[in-house]
Amino acid sequence: MAGTDKKFDDLLASLKTRRWNLYILVMISLLYTQLPMFIFSPTFAVPNIPHTCIAATPEDNPTDTIPVSPAAAGLANATLGLVDAAAAADDDDESCSLPGAPGGSSRPCTSWAFNNTVYGRTLTSEFQLVCDRRFLRGLFSSAYFFGSISGSSLSGWLSDRFGRKKTLFVGSVCFQTATIILPWIPSLTPIFVLRFIMGFLHPCIVHSGFTLVMEIFEERWRSTAGILIFLPWCFGMAVMAGVSALVRDWRWQNFYLALPCLLLLPLLWLIDESPRWLIVRGRHTEALKVLQRVARWNKTTLPPAKDLQNLMEEIFRESADSGRQKRKGRWQKVSQFLESFLVLVRTKRMRRITLMLFFCYFATSMGYSGLSLGGDLFSSDPFIYMAVSGLVEIPGSTFTIPLVERFGRRLSNIVFYFLTGACLLALPFIPELRWLVMTLALLGKMTLNAAYQILFLYTGELFPTEVRTWGMGNASMMARIGSVLASFLVSVLALI
C-alpha cells in the first residue's frame, strides 16, 4: 500500500494546501475547543467547599450549640457566604457529625451549610457531596474517563466502517445533545451516566477528526496541521475559566459553554469526506466529486480523468487484496491477538520499551489531569489558574518540534520530565507562598505538556510497524487509567 499512498500524496501535493484544507482544519479545531470545557469542568462543578454541620431540628441539637431550624438549614445551603471559610471544617469529625447528649456519642450529620462565596452554586453544595458522600466528587470526574476507556476501542472501527465525516458528525451531535441536557437533570445518577456517554463519544470525535485532517493534507504540512488542530484546546480551557468566573452556577456554566458549538454543527456537515477513505471503500464516484471540489476551491487542476480513475482503482485493488487476506485468517483471531501482545514483550529490549512507555503514559496523564483539575490546590483564585494553565500549553505544544529536530526525542523528553519533576517536587516546601506555588504548578504543566507531545511522537517510532497501532492503543489506555486515578487523588488531596 506504500506505493499507492505515495501516488495519492503526490495527487494531494498537486492540489495544494489552500482554502479547502484550511476550512476543514478550522471547523474541526473549533469543535475541539469544547472538549476540555467538559473534561475539566469538575474543577468548578465539584470543588471542595468549606462547610459546617447544621442541625435539622431542635431534637438534633440537644446541647443547643447550633440552633438552626429546617427553614434556616435550607436557606443556609442556598445563601452565598453563609459559612465563614476560616471557621468551616473540611470533612473532619466536626463537620461530619453532630454532638450528642451530655455523656453520649455524636451522631452523623445529615445537613450542611456551605461557603459558596468563591464557586457559587455547585454540585458539591446542591447534592451535599461531603463526608461519606465526598467520593462522588471524584466519581463525577472519572465517569468521563471511564467512558473514554470504553470508547477508545470502538472509535477506530467506527471511523473505518462508516467514514471519518459521519463518525465525527454523529459523535459531535450526540455529544452536543448530552451537554445541553446535562445541566437540567435533577438527580445525580443520570448526570454520571451522561458524563460516561460524553466520555465514550470523546475518542470518536478526536480520532475521526484527526484522521480526516491527516488524510487531506499533503505530506509536508501534516506535522503542522497535527499541532494546529489541538491549539484551540488551550483556548477552550481559558474560555471555561472565564465563563465559570462570570456565571457561578454549575448548571448555567455548562449550558453557556455548550451553546456556541451548536452553531458549528451545520457548518461541520458541509465538510467533505476523506477522498482517500472513499477510494478505499470503492466509492469512486463520490471521491471524484470531492476531488473536483478540492480543485475548484484551491484553484488548481486535476490530472486527466483516465489517470485519476486508474489511480483510484489501483488503491482500491490493493486495499481489497489486504482485506481478503485478513478475512482468510479470521479463525486465527485469538492466536493473532496473543501474537500481537507477545511481540510487545518477546525480547528483553521490547519488554523494557513497552513497560517504560506504559509507565510514562500512565504517569504523564495522571500528572496532567491532576494539574488541570486541581486549580483550588495550587492557587487562591482557581479561575485565574485554569485560564493561565490553558494558555501555558501553547508554547508546550508548538516549540517542541524545533527542539526535537535539534536535540532528538530522548534527550528532549528527559529534559522536560526533569523540569516537570523539579517544579512539582518543590511544591510541598513552599505552602505559604501561593503565587510561587501557582507559578511552579503552571511551569510544571507547561513542561509536562511538552513531554506528552514528544512522548506521543516517540511512541510511534519505538513500536514495530506490525504492532504500532496495538501498542499505542494500549499505551493510551494506560493514560486514561492515570486520568481516572488523578480525579480521585485530587478530591483526596483537597482534604489534606
Short mmCIF file of C-alpha atoms in Angstrom, two decimals:
data_model
loop_
_atom_site.label_atom_id
_atom_site.label_comp_id
_atom_site.label_asym_id
_atom_site.label_seq_id
_atom_site.Cartn_x
_atom_site.Cartn_y
_atom_site.Cartn_z
CA MET A 1 0.00 0.00 0.00
CA ALA A 2 3.02 2.27 0.37
CA GLY A 3 3.33 2.81 -3.38
CA THR A 4 -0.29 3.88 -3.86
CA ASP A 5 -0.13 6.04 -0.73
CA LYS A 6 2.82 7.83 -2.28
CA LYS A 7 0.88 8.38 -5.50
CA PHE A 8 -2.12 9.75 -3.60
CA ASP A 9 0.21 12.04 -1.64
CA ASP A 10 1.54 13.30 -4.97
CA LEU A 11 -2.06 13.98 -6.02
CA LEU A 12 -2.67 15.98 -2.82
CA ALA A 13 0.53 17.93 -3.47
CA SER A 14 -0.69 18.84 -6.96
CA LEU A 15 -3.97 20.07 -5.47
CA LYS A 16 -2.06 22.25 -2.97
CA THR A 17 -2.97 23.07 0.63
CA ARG A 18 -5.32 26.01 0.40
CA ARG A 19 -8.88 27.06 1.23
CA TRP A 20 -10.49 23.61 1.14
CA ASN A 21 -7.95 22.07 3.51
CA LEU A 22 -7.92 25.05 5.86
CA TYR A 23 -11.72 25.15 6.07
CA ILE A 24 -11.84 21.56 7.32
CA LEU A 25 -8.94 22.19 9.72
CA VAL A 26 -10.59 25.29 11.20
CA MET A 27 -14.01 23.63 11.61
CA ILE A 28 -12.59 20.60 13.40
CA SER A 29 -10.23 22.74 15.50
CA LEU A 30 -13.12 24.92 16.69
CA LEU A 31 -15.09 21.80 17.54
CA TYR A 32 -12.21 20.61 19.72
CA THR A 33 -12.46 23.83 21.74
CA GLN A 34 -15.42 22.48 23.72
CA LEU A 35 -13.80 19.19 24.78
CA PRO A 36 -11.58 20.50 27.62
CA MET A 37 -14.51 22.60 28.88
CA PHE A 38 -16.34 19.43 29.87
CA ILE A 39 -13.37 17.22 30.69
CA PHE A 40 -12.14 19.67 33.33
CA SER A 41 -15.50 21.18 34.36
CA PRO A 42 -15.29 19.25 37.67
CA THR A 43 -12.79 21.89 38.80
CA PHE A 44 -15.72 24.30 39.21
CA ALA A 45 -18.63 21.83 39.45
CA VAL A 46 -17.41 19.61 42.32
CA PRO A 47 -14.79 21.59 44.27
CA ASN A 48 -14.02 21.01 47.94
CA ILE A 49 -16.04 23.75 49.62
CA PRO A 50 -15.71 24.85 53.26
CA HIS A 51 -18.78 23.62 55.13
CA THR A 52 -20.09 23.02 58.58
CA CYS A 53 -22.67 20.67 60.02
CA ILE A 54 -26.05 22.14 60.96
CA ALA A 55 -28.89 20.64 62.96
CA ALA A 56 -32.08 19.96 61.06
CA THR A 57 -34.38 20.03 64.13
CA PRO A 58 -34.10 21.11 67.76
CA GLU A 59 -34.05 17.39 68.69
CA ASP A 60 -30.90 17.00 66.63
CA ASN A 61 -29.26 19.66 68.75
CA PRO A 62 -29.59 18.63 72.39
CA THR A 63 -26.70 20.79 73.53
CA ASP A 64 -28.21 23.95 71.94
CA THR A 65 -24.87 24.82 70.38
CA ILE A 66 -26.17 25.03 66.78
CA PRO A 67 -29.70 26.46 66.85
CA VAL A 68 -30.74 26.12 63.18
CA SER A 69 -34.33 25.46 62.06
CA PRO A 70 -35.27 23.40 58.99
CA ALA A 71 -36.09 26.57 57.04
CA ALA A 72 -32.81 28.13 58.04
CA ALA A 73 -30.98 24.94 57.10
CA GLY A 74 -32.43 25.10 53.61
CA LEU A 75 -31.56 28.76 53.35
CA ALA A 76 -28.05 28.05 54.53
CA ASN A 77 -27.30 25.88 51.55
CA ALA A 78 -28.66 28.46 49.10
CA THR A 79 -27.15 31.61 50.56
CA LEU A 80 -23.73 32.73 49.43
CA GLY A 81 -21.09 33.21 52.05
CA LEU A 82 -23.18 32.00 54.99
CA VAL A 83 -20.35 29.97 56.47
CA ASP A 84 -17.07 31.59 57.38
CA ALA A 85 -14.37 29.90 55.31
CA ALA A 86 -11.83 30.09 58.10
CA ALA A 87 -14.19 28.52 60.63
CA ALA A 88 -15.73 25.87 58.41
CA ALA A 89 -14.36 22.35 58.59
CA ASP A 90 -13.29 20.17 55.66
CA ASP A 91 -14.79 16.68 56.08
CA ASP A 92 -13.38 16.19 59.57
CA ASP A 93 -15.22 14.86 62.62
CA GLU A 94 -16.62 18.27 63.47
CA SER A 95 -18.20 18.79 60.07
CA CYS A 96 -19.46 15.22 59.64
CA SER A 97 -21.18 14.65 62.98
CA LEU A 98 -23.49 16.32 65.48
CA PRO A 99 -22.74 16.43 69.21
CA GLY A 100 -24.87 14.04 71.20
CA ALA A 101 -26.46 14.46 74.58
CA PRO A 102 -24.09 15.07 77.52
CA GLY A 103 -22.16 11.87 78.04
CA GLY A 104 -23.50 10.37 74.78
CA SER A 105 -21.82 9.72 71.46
CA SER A 106 -22.02 12.01 68.45
CA ARG A 107 -24.33 11.26 65.54
CA PRO A 108 -23.74 11.51 61.77
CA CYS A 109 -24.59 14.85 60.24
CA THR A 110 -27.34 14.93 57.61
CA SER A 111 -27.31 18.59 56.60
CA TRP A 112 -24.59 21.14 55.96
CA ALA A 113 -24.14 24.84 55.33
CA PHE A 114 -21.63 25.73 52.63
CA ASN A 115 -19.47 28.74 51.96
CA ASN A 116 -20.45 29.46 48.35
CA THR A 117 -18.58 32.74 48.11
CA VAL A 118 -15.95 31.51 45.63
CA TYR A 119 -17.75 28.97 43.44
CA GLY A 120 -21.43 29.85 43.81
CA ARG A 121 -23.86 27.01 43.19
CA THR A 122 -22.05 23.71 42.67
CA LEU A 123 -22.81 20.02 42.60
CA THR A 124 -20.98 19.74 45.90
CA SER A 125 -23.41 22.05 47.69
CA GLU A 126 -26.54 21.13 45.73
CA PHE A 127 -26.19 17.38 46.35
CA GLN A 128 -24.14 17.74 49.57
CA LEU A 129 -21.16 15.73 48.32
CA VAL A 130 -19.20 15.85 51.56
CA CYS A 131 -18.22 13.48 54.37
CA ASP A 132 -19.33 9.93 53.44
CA ARG A 133 -20.51 11.19 50.00
CA ARG A 134 -17.30 13.00 49.07
CA PHE A 135 -16.13 10.07 46.90
CA LEU A 136 -18.87 11.07 44.44
CA ARG A 137 -16.88 14.20 43.58
CA GLY A 138 -14.10 12.00 42.23
CA LEU A 139 -16.64 9.76 40.50
CA PHE A 140 -18.10 12.77 38.67
CA SER A 141 -14.67 13.45 37.18
CA SER A 142 -13.71 9.85 36.49
CA ALA A 143 -17.03 8.90 34.83
CA TYR A 144 -15.87 10.82 31.76
CA PHE A 145 -12.54 8.98 31.69
CA PHE A 146 -14.22 5.58 32.16
CA GLY A 147 -16.32 6.41 29.09
CA SER A 148 -13.18 7.33 27.14
CA ILE A 149 -11.62 3.98 28.00
CA SER A 150 -14.69 2.21 26.60
CA GLY A 151 -14.95 4.41 23.52
CA SER A 152 -11.29 4.17 22.58
CA SER A 153 -11.62 0.55 21.47
CA LEU A 154 -14.55 1.33 19.13
CA SER A 155 -13.72 4.76 17.74
CA GLY A 156 -11.20 3.48 15.16
CA TRP A 157 -13.56 0.76 13.93
CA LEU A 158 -16.47 3.21 13.62
CA SER A 159 -14.32 5.65 11.66
CA ASP A 160 -13.09 2.93 9.29
CA ARG A 161 -16.53 1.38 8.87
CA PHE A 162 -18.78 4.42 8.46
CA GLY A 163 -16.35 7.13 7.41
CA ARG A 164 -14.47 9.95 9.10
CA LYS A 165 -17.09 12.64 8.42
CA LYS A 166 -20.11 10.59 9.54
CA THR A 167 -18.42 9.38 12.73
CA LEU A 168 -17.27 12.90 13.53
CA PHE A 169 -20.65 14.48 12.84
CA VAL A 170 -22.82 11.91 14.62
CA GLY A 171 -20.45 11.82 17.58
CA SER A 172 -20.48 15.63 17.77
CA VAL A 173 -24.28 15.82 17.60
CA CYS A 174 -24.68 13.22 20.36
CA PHE A 175 -22.00 14.91 22.47
CA GLN A 176 -23.63 18.31 21.99
CA THR A 177 -27.05 16.91 22.88
CA ALA A 178 -25.64 15.47 26.10
CA THR A 179 -24.04 18.79 27.06
CA ILE A 180 -27.37 20.61 26.58
CA ILE A 181 -29.36 18.04 28.58
CA LEU A 182 -26.92 17.54 31.46
CA PRO A 183 -27.40 20.92 33.25
CA TRP A 184 -31.15 20.36 33.67
CA ILE A 185 -31.09 16.86 35.15
CA PRO A 186 -32.37 16.98 38.76
CA SER A 187 -30.73 13.81 40.11
CA LEU A 188 -27.14 12.65 40.42
CA THR A 189 -27.15 9.17 38.83
CA PRO A 190 -28.32 10.32 35.35
CA ILE A 191 -25.70 13.07 35.49
CA PHE A 192 -22.99 10.43 35.97
CA VAL A 193 -24.45 8.34 33.13
CA LEU A 194 -24.38 11.33 30.77
CA ARG A 195 -20.79 12.09 31.78
CA PHE A 196 -19.89 8.49 30.88
CA ILE A 197 -21.63 8.83 27.49
CA MET A 198 -19.80 12.09 26.79
CA GLY A 199 -16.51 10.37 27.60
CA PHE A 200 -17.43 7.49 25.29
CA LEU A 201 -18.04 9.94 22.42
CA HIS A 202 -14.83 11.88 23.09
CA PRO A 203 -12.42 9.49 21.25
CA CYS A 204 -14.91 9.17 18.35
CA ILE A 205 -14.72 12.94 17.83
CA VAL A 206 -10.97 13.26 18.37
CA HIS A 207 -9.80 10.22 16.39
CA SER A 208 -12.08 10.65 13.38
CA GLY A 209 -11.40 14.39 13.13
CA PHE A 210 -7.65 13.98 13.49
CA THR A 211 -7.57 11.15 10.93
CA LEU A 212 -9.59 13.22 8.45
CA VAL A 213 -7.18 16.15 8.74
CA MET A 214 -4.13 13.91 8.34
CA GLU A 215 -5.62 12.34 5.20
CA ILE A 216 -6.42 15.59 3.39
CA PHE A 217 -3.15 17.47 3.98
CA GLU A 218 -0.15 16.97 1.78
CA GLU A 219 2.77 15.31 3.49
CA ARG A 220 4.89 18.40 4.16
CA TRP A 221 2.08 20.13 6.10
CA ARG A 222 0.83 17.19 8.18
CA SER A 223 3.02 17.85 11.23
CA THR A 224 1.94 21.48 11.31
CA ALA A 225 -1.73 20.57 10.89
CA GLY A 226 -1.41 17.93 13.61
CA ILE A 227 -0.22 20.61 16.04
CA LEU A 228 -2.62 23.37 14.99
CA ILE A 229 -5.71 21.18 15.25
CA PHE A 230 -5.26 20.93 19.04
CA LEU A 231 -4.30 24.54 19.73
CA PRO A 232 -7.93 25.60 20.37
CA TRP A 233 -7.89 23.05 23.22
CA CYS A 234 -5.69 25.51 25.15
CA PHE A 235 -8.08 28.40 24.50
CA GLY A 236 -11.05 26.21 25.48
CA MET A 237 -9.64 25.86 28.99
CA ALA A 238 -9.22 29.64 29.24
CA VAL A 239 -12.78 30.25 27.99
CA MET A 240 -14.15 27.77 30.53
CA ALA A 241 -12.38 29.62 33.35
CA GLY A 242 -13.75 32.96 32.16
CA VAL A 243 -17.35 31.75 31.87
CA SER A 244 -17.14 30.00 35.25
CA ALA A 245 -15.86 33.19 36.87
CA LEU A 246 -18.71 35.26 35.41
CA VAL A 247 -21.51 32.70 35.91
CA ARG A 248 -21.08 30.99 39.28
CA ASP A 249 -23.74 28.36 38.87
CA TRP A 250 -22.64 24.98 37.56
CA ARG A 251 -25.84 24.41 35.58
CA TRP A 252 -25.73 27.71 33.69
CA GLN A 253 -21.96 27.37 33.22
CA ASN A 254 -22.42 24.09 31.36
CA PHE A 255 -25.33 25.46 29.34
CA TYR A 256 -23.49 28.58 28.17
CA LEU A 257 -20.36 26.58 27.33
CA ALA A 258 -22.41 24.20 25.19
CA LEU A 259 -24.27 26.84 23.16
CA PRO A 260 -21.51 28.14 20.81
CA CYS A 261 -20.73 24.73 19.36
CA LEU A 262 -24.36 24.33 18.28
CA LEU A 263 -23.60 26.91 15.60
CA LEU A 264 -20.75 24.75 14.30
CA LEU A 265 -22.79 21.61 13.64
CA PRO A 266 -24.41 22.81 10.37
CA LEU A 267 -21.01 24.05 9.14
CA LEU A 268 -19.45 20.74 10.19
CA TRP A 269 -21.86 18.83 7.95
CA LEU A 270 -20.67 20.89 4.97
CA ILE A 271 -17.14 19.50 5.17
CA ASP A 272 -16.25 16.70 2.76
CA GLU A 273 -15.48 13.09 3.47
CA SER A 274 -11.89 11.96 3.17
CA PRO A 275 -11.32 11.16 -0.53
CA ARG A 276 -8.71 8.61 0.49
CA TRP A 277 -11.30 6.71 2.58
CA LEU A 278 -13.89 6.89 -0.21
CA ILE A 279 -11.44 5.39 -2.68
CA VAL A 280 -10.51 2.54 -0.32
CA ARG A 281 -14.22 1.78 0.19
CA GLY A 282 -14.77 1.64 -3.60
CA ARG A 283 -16.93 4.77 -3.74
CA HIS A 284 -15.02 6.28 -6.66
CA THR A 285 -17.83 8.50 -7.98
CA GLU A 286 -18.12 10.26 -4.61
CA ALA A 287 -14.34 10.52 -4.33
CA LEU A 288 -14.18 12.11 -7.79
CA LYS A 289 -16.78 14.72 -6.80
CA VAL A 290 -14.78 15.59 -3.67
CA LEU A 291 -11.55 15.89 -5.64
CA GLN A 292 -13.27 18.14 -8.18
CA ARG A 293 -14.48 20.35 -5.33
CA VAL A 294 -10.94 20.48 -3.93
CA ALA A 295 -9.59 21.62 -7.29
CA ARG A 296 -12.30 24.26 -7.55
CA TRP A 297 -11.78 25.64 -4.03
CA ASN A 298 -7.99 25.59 -4.28
CA LYS A 299 -7.99 26.90 -7.86
CA THR A 300 -5.92 24.02 -9.20
CA THR A 301 -6.47 21.38 -11.88
CA LEU A 302 -6.91 17.64 -11.56
CA PRO A 303 -4.86 15.10 -13.56
CA PRO A 304 -6.51 13.62 -16.68
CA ALA A 305 -9.65 11.67 -15.85
CA LYS A 306 -8.19 8.37 -17.09
CA ASP A 307 -5.08 8.68 -14.91
CA LEU A 308 -7.21 9.60 -11.90
CA GLN A 309 -9.50 6.63 -12.44
CA ASN A 310 -6.52 4.26 -12.76
CA LEU A 311 -5.06 5.61 -9.51
CA MET A 312 -8.33 5.09 -7.61
CA GLU A 313 -8.71 1.56 -8.96
CA GLU A 314 -5.14 0.69 -8.02
CA ILE A 315 -5.59 1.95 -4.44
CA PHE A 316 -8.89 0.10 -4.11
CA ARG A 317 -7.46 -3.11 -5.57
CA GLU A 318 -4.56 -3.22 -3.14
CA SER A 319 -6.77 -2.40 -0.16
CA ALA A 320 -9.26 -5.09 -1.24
CA ASP A 321 -6.47 -7.66 -1.51
CA SER A 322 -5.40 -6.72 2.00
CA GLY A 323 -8.98 -7.09 3.26
CA ARG A 324 -9.33 -10.55 1.70
CA GLN A 325 -6.08 -11.61 3.32
CA LYS A 326 -7.47 -10.53 6.69
CA ARG A 327 -10.73 -12.40 6.13
CA LYS A 328 -8.86 -15.60 5.30
CA GLY A 329 -7.39 -15.65 8.76
CA ARG A 330 -10.45 -14.80 10.83
CA TRP A 331 -10.41 -18.18 12.54
CA GLN A 332 -6.98 -17.29 13.86
CA LYS A 333 -8.13 -14.13 15.70
CA VAL A 334 -7.25 -15.47 19.13
CA SER A 335 -3.79 -16.56 18.11
CA GLN A 336 -3.20 -13.26 16.28
CA PHE A 337 -4.26 -11.36 19.39
CA LEU A 338 -1.83 -13.31 21.54
CA GLU A 339 0.90 -12.97 18.95
CA SER A 340 0.43 -9.18 18.82
CA PHE A 341 0.71 -8.99 22.58
CA LEU A 342 3.75 -11.26 22.66
CA VAL A 343 5.57 -9.05 20.16
CA LEU A 344 5.46 -6.27 22.76
CA VAL A 345 7.18 -8.45 25.38
CA ARG A 346 9.02 -11.05 23.28
CA THR A 347 12.55 -9.73 23.72
CA LYS A 348 14.25 -8.05 26.65
CA ARG A 349 14.54 -4.80 24.71
CA MET A 350 10.85 -4.80 23.71
CA ARG A 351 9.77 -5.60 27.27
CA ARG A 352 11.77 -2.64 28.52
CA ILE A 353 10.35 -0.32 25.85
CA THR A 354 6.77 -1.48 26.40
CA LEU A 355 6.84 -1.26 30.20
CA MET A 356 8.61 2.10 30.24
CA LEU A 357 6.22 3.62 27.69
CA PHE A 358 3.19 2.30 29.57
CA PHE A 359 4.54 3.80 32.79
CA CYS A 360 5.33 7.12 31.07
CA TYR A 361 1.81 7.35 29.63
CA PHE A 362 0.25 6.47 32.98
CA ALA A 363 2.36 8.93 34.99
CA THR A 364 2.21 11.74 32.42
CA SER A 365 -1.56 11.58 32.05
CA MET A 366 -2.10 11.34 35.80
CA GLY A 367 0.11 14.39 36.34
CA TYR A 368 -1.51 16.39 33.54
CA SER A 369 -5.05 15.61 34.71
CA GLY A 370 -4.15 16.32 38.32
CA LEU A 371 -2.63 19.70 37.47
CA SER A 372 -5.68 20.58 35.36
CA LEU A 373 -8.30 19.50 37.91
CA GLY A 374 -6.52 20.86 40.99
CA GLY A 375 -6.99 24.57 40.48
CA ASP A 376 -8.11 25.13 44.08
CA LEU A 377 -5.00 23.34 45.37
CA PHE A 378 -2.41 25.47 43.62
CA SER A 379 -3.93 28.93 43.65
CA SER A 380 -6.13 31.13 45.80
CA ASP A 381 -8.01 32.01 42.60
CA PRO A 382 -8.86 28.77 40.70
CA PHE A 383 -10.38 30.76 37.81
CA ILE A 384 -7.15 32.57 37.03
CA TYR A 385 -5.19 29.33 37.47
CA MET A 386 -7.35 27.45 34.97
CA ALA A 387 -7.19 30.26 32.40
CA VAL A 388 -3.42 30.59 32.60
CA SER A 389 -2.91 26.80 32.69
CA GLY A 390 -4.60 26.58 29.30
CA LEU A 391 -2.54 29.39 27.80
CA VAL A 392 0.79 27.97 29.02
CA GLU A 393 0.13 24.87 26.92
CA ILE A 394 0.57 26.89 23.74
CA PRO A 395 4.39 27.05 23.91
CA GLY A 396 4.46 23.49 25.22
CA SER A 397 2.55 22.34 22.13
CA THR A 398 4.40 24.35 19.48
CA PHE A 399 8.04 24.85 20.48
CA THR A 400 8.65 21.13 20.90
CA ILE A 401 9.00 20.44 17.16
CA PRO A 402 12.18 22.51 16.56
CA LEU A 403 13.63 21.27 19.86
CA VAL A 404 13.06 17.64 18.91
CA GLU A 405 14.59 18.23 15.49
CA ARG A 406 17.66 19.80 17.08
CA PHE A 407 18.24 17.60 20.15
CA GLY A 408 16.32 14.41 19.40
CA ARG A 409 13.38 12.69 21.09
CA ARG A 410 15.02 11.03 24.07
CA LEU A 411 17.12 13.94 25.31
CA SER A 412 14.27 16.43 24.88
CA ASN A 413 11.88 14.15 26.77
CA ILE A 414 14.36 13.61 29.60
CA VAL A 415 14.90 17.36 30.00
CA PHE A 416 11.17 18.14 30.07
CA TYR A 417 10.46 15.34 32.55
CA PHE A 418 13.31 16.56 34.75
CA LEU A 419 11.98 20.13 34.69
CA THR A 420 8.48 18.89 35.48
CA GLY A 421 9.73 16.82 38.41
CA ALA A 422 11.78 19.72 39.78
CA CYS A 423 8.79 22.08 39.68
CA LEU A 424 6.32 19.65 41.24
CA LEU A 425 8.63 18.26 43.93
CA ALA A 426 9.28 21.79 45.16
CA LEU A 427 5.57 22.47 45.78
CA PRO A 428 5.28 20.84 49.26
CA PHE A 429 8.09 23.00 50.62
CA ILE A 430 6.53 26.39 49.83
CA PRO A 431 2.97 26.22 51.19
CA GLU A 432 2.84 29.84 52.37
CA LEU A 433 3.78 31.49 49.08
CA ARG A 434 0.67 30.98 46.97
CA TRP A 435 1.97 32.96 43.99
CA LEU A 436 5.09 30.79 43.89
CA VAL A 437 3.03 27.60 44.20
CA MET A 438 0.87 28.67 41.27
CA THR A 439 3.91 29.65 39.19
CA LEU A 440 5.67 26.32 39.76
CA ALA A 441 2.49 24.34 39.08
CA LEU A 442 1.96 26.17 35.78
CA LEU A 443 5.59 25.74 34.75
CA GLY A 444 5.30 22.06 35.60
CA LYS A 445 2.18 21.74 33.46
CA MET A 446 3.82 23.51 30.52
CA THR A 447 6.88 21.21 30.57
CA LEU A 448 4.70 18.14 31.18
CA ASN A 449 2.56 19.04 28.17
CA ALA A 450 5.73 19.35 26.07
CA ALA A 451 6.87 15.94 27.32
CA TYR A 452 3.47 14.50 26.40
CA GLN A 453 3.76 15.80 22.83
CA ILE A 454 7.22 14.26 22.40
CA LEU A 455 6.15 11.01 24.05
CA PHE A 456 3.34 10.56 21.54
CA LEU A 457 5.74 11.17 18.66
CA TYR A 458 8.41 8.90 20.15
CA THR A 459 5.96 6.04 20.75
CA GLY A 460 5.08 5.75 17.07
CA GLU A 461 8.77 5.31 16.28
CA LEU A 462 9.65 2.83 19.03
CA PHE A 463 6.95 0.23 18.46
CA PRO A 464 7.45 -2.16 15.50
CA THR A 465 5.30 -1.49 12.44
CA GLU A 466 3.23 -4.68 12.81
CA VAL A 467 2.09 -3.78 16.35
CA ARG A 468 2.35 0.02 16.29
CA THR A 469 -1.41 0.65 16.45
CA TRP A 470 -1.86 -2.07 19.04
CA GLY A 471 0.99 -0.73 21.18
CA MET A 472 -0.15 2.89 21.01
CA GLY A 473 -3.73 1.87 21.79
CA ASN A 474 -2.63 0.08 24.94
CA ALA A 475 -0.41 2.99 25.91
CA SER A 476 -3.38 5.35 25.53
CA MET A 477 -5.41 3.02 27.72
CA MET A 478 -2.78 3.35 30.45
CA ALA A 479 -3.02 7.13 30.09
CA ARG A 480 -6.75 7.09 30.73
CA ILE A 481 -6.29 4.87 33.78
CA GLY A 482 -3.91 7.50 35.09
CA SER A 483 -6.55 10.18 34.50
CA VAL A 484 -9.14 8.17 36.46
CA LEU A 485 -6.79 7.89 39.43
CA ALA A 486 -5.93 11.59 39.22
CA SER A 487 -9.57 12.59 39.58
CA PHE A 488 -9.84 10.67 42.86
CA LEU A 489 -6.44 11.81 44.12
CA VAL A 490 -7.37 15.46 43.62
CA SER A 491 -10.51 15.05 45.73
CA VAL A 492 -8.48 13.33 48.48
CA LEU A 493 -5.62 15.84 48.44
CA ALA A 494 -8.11 18.68 48.76
CA LEU A 495 -8.81 17.44 52.28
CA ILE A 496 -5.17 17.50 53.42
#
